[in-house]
PDB file of C-alpha atoms in Angstrom:
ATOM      1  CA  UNK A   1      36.927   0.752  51.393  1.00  0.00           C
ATOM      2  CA  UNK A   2      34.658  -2.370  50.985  1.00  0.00           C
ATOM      3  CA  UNK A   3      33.269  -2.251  47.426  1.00  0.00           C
ATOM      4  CA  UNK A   4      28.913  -2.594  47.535  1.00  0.00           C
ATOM      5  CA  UNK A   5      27.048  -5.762  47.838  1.00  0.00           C
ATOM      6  CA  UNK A   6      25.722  -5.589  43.907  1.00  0.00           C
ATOM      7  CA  UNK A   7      27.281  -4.763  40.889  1.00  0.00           C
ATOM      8  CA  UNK A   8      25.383  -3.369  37.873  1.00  0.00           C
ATOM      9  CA  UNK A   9      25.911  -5.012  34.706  1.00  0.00           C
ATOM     10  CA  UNK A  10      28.041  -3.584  32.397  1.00  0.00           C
ATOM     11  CA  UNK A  11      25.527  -4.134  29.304  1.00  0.00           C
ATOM     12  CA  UNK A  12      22.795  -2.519  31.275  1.00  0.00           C
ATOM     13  CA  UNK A  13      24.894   0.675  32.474  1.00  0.00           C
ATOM     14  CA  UNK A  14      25.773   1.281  28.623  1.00  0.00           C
ATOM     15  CA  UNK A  15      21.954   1.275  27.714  1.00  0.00           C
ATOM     16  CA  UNK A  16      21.135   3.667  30.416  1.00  0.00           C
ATOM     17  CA  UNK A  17      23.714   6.159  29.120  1.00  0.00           C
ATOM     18  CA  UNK A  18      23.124   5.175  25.294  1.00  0.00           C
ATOM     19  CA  UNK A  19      19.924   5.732  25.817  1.00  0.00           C
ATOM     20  CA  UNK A  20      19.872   9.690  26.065  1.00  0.00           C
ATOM     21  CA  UNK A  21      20.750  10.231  22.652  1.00  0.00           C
ATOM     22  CA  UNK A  22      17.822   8.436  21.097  1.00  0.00           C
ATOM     23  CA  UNK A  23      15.262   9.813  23.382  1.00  0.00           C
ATOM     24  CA  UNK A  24      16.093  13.419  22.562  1.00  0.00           C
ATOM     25  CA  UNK A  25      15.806  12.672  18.715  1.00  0.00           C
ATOM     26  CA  UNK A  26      12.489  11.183  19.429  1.00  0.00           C
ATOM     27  CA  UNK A  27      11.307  14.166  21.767  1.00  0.00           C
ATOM     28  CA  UNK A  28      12.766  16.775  18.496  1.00  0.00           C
ATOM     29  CA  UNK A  29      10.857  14.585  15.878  1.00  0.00           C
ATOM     30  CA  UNK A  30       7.849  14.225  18.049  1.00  0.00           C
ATOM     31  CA  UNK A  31       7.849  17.955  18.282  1.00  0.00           C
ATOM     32  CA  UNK A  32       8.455  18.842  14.692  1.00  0.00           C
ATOM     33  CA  UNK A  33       6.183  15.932  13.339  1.00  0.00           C
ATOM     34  CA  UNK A  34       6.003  15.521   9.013  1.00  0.00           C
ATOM     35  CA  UNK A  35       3.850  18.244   7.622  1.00  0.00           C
ATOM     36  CA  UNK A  36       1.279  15.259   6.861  1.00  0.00           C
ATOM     37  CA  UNK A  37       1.129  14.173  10.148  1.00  0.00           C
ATOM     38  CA  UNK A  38       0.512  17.328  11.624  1.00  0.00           C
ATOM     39  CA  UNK A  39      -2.422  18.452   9.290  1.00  0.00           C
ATOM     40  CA  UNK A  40      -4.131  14.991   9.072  1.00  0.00           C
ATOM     41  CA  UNK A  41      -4.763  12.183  11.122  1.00  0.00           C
ATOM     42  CA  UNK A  42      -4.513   8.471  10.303  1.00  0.00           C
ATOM     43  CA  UNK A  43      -7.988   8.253   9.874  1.00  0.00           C
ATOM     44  CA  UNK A  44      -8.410  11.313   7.812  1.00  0.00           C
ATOM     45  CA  UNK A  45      -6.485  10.471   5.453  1.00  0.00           C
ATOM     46  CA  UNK A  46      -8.554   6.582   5.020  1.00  0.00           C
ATOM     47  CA  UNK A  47      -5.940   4.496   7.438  1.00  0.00           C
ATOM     48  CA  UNK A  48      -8.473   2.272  10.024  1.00  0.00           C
ATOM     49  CA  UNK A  49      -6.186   0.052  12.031  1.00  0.00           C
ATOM     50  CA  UNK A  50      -7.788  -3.413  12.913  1.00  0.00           C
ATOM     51  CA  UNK A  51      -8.866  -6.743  11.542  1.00  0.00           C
ATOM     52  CA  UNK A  52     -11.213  -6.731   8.708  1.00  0.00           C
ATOM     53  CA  UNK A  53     -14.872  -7.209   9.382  1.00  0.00           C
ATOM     54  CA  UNK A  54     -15.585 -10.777   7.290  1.00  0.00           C
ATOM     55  CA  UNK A  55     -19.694 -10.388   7.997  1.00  0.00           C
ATOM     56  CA  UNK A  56     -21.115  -6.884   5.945  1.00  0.00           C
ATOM     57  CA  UNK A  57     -24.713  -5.988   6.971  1.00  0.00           C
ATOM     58  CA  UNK A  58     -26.392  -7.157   4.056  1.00  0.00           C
ATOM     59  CA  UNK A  59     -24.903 -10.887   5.515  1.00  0.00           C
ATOM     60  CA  UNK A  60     -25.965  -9.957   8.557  1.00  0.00           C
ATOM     61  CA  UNK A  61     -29.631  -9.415   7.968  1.00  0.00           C
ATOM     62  CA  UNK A  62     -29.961 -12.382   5.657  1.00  0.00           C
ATOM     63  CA  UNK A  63     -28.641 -14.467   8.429  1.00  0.00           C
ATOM     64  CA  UNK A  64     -31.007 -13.547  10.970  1.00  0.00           C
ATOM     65  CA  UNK A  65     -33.894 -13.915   8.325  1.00  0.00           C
ATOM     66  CA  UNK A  66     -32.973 -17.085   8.257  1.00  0.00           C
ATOM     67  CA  UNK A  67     -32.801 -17.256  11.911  1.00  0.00           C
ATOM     68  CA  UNK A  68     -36.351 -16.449  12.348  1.00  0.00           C
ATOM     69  CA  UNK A  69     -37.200 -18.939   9.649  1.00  0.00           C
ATOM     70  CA  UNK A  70     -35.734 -21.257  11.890  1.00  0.00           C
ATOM     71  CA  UNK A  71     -32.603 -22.741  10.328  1.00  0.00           C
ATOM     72  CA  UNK A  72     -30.116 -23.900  12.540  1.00  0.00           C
ATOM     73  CA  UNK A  73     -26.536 -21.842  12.789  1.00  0.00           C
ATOM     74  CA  UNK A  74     -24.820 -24.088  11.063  1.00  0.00           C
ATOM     75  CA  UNK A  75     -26.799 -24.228   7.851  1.00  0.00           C
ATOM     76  CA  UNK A  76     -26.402 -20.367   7.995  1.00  0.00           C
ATOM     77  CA  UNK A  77     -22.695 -20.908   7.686  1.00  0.00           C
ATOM     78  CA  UNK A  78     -23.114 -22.842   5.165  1.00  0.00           C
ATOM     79  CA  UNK A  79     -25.273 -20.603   3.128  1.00  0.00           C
ATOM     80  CA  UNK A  80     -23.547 -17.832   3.771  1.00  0.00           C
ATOM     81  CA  UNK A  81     -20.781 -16.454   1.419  1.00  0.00           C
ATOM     82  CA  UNK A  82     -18.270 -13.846   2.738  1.00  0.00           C
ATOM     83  CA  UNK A  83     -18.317 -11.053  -0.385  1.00  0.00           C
ATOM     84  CA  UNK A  84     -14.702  -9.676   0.126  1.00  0.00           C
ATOM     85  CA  UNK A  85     -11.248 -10.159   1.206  1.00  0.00           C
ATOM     86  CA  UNK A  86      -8.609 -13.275   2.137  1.00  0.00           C
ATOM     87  CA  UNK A  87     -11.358 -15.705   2.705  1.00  0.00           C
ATOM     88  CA  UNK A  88     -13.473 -14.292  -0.393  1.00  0.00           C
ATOM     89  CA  UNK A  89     -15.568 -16.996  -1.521  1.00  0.00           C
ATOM     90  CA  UNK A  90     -15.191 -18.844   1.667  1.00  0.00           C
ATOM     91  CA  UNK A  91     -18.066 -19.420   4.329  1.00  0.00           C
ATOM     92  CA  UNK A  92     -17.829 -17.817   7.682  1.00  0.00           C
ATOM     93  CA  UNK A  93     -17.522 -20.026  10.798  1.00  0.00           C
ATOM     94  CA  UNK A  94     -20.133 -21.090  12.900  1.00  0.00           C
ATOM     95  CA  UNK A  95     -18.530 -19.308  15.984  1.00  0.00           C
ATOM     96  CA  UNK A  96     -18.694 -16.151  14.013  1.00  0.00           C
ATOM     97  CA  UNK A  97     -22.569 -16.790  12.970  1.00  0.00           C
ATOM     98  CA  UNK A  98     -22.971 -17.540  16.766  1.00  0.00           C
ATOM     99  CA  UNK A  99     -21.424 -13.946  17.392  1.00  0.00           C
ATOM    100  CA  UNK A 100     -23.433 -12.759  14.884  1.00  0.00           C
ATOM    101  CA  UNK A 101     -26.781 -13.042  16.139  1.00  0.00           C
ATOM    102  CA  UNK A 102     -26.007 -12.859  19.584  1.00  0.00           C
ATOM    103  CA  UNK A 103     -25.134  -9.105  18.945  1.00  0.00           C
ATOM    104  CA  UNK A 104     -28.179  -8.785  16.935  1.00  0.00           C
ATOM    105  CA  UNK A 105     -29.942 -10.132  20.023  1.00  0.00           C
ATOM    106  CA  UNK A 106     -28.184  -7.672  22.002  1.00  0.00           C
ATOM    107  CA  UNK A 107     -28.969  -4.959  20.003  1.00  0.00           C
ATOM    108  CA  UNK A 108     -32.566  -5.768  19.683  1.00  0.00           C
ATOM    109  CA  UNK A 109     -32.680  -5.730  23.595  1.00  0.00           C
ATOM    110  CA  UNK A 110     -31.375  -2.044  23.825  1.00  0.00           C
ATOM    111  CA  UNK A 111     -33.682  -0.673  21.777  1.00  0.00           C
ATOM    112  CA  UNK A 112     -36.649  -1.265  23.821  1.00  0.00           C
TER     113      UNK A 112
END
């Protein structure tokens, strides 16, 4: 007999048997879950995945005061302090004032 045309890796035939094992400890944990898990969710219990939001709304509305005042975007970066967090102290970027009042704009649009 001629052997076939391919020949399947020996590394990847191990994985597909070795495989098995793990997936049926996942499928047993999955369905047993930790008693926290089960009762509470992530966000329940005060977990919010995601980046940190650097402009609050009290930074938000002084910044589009300003806006309508007439000051350009980047003396609003300048002015403006972010209150909390790894840039504490530090003044947002202009790309982020930008963003800023563009979904202000947005917003302002919807509503009427």
């Amino acid at each position: 007999m001629d052997a076939p045309g391919w020949v399947i890796p020996n590394s990847w035939a191990n994985s597909v048997t070795d495989r098995s094992p793990a997936r049926s400890s996942t499928r047993i944990s999955r369905r047993c879950g930790s008693a926290i898990a089960l009762k509470t969710s992530a966000r329940e219990r005060g977990r919010h995945g995601g980046r940190p939001k650097v402009v609050d709304d009290d930074m938000a509305d002084h910044a589009r005061a300003l806006r309508t005042q007439g000051v350009t975007v980047p003396q609003i970066a300048r002015e403006l302090v972010i209150p909390s967090g790894k840039n504490k102290g530090e003044h947002p970027s202009i790309t982020t004032v930008y963003r800023l009042l563009a979904e202000a704009e947005a917003f302002d649009d919807t509503d009427e």
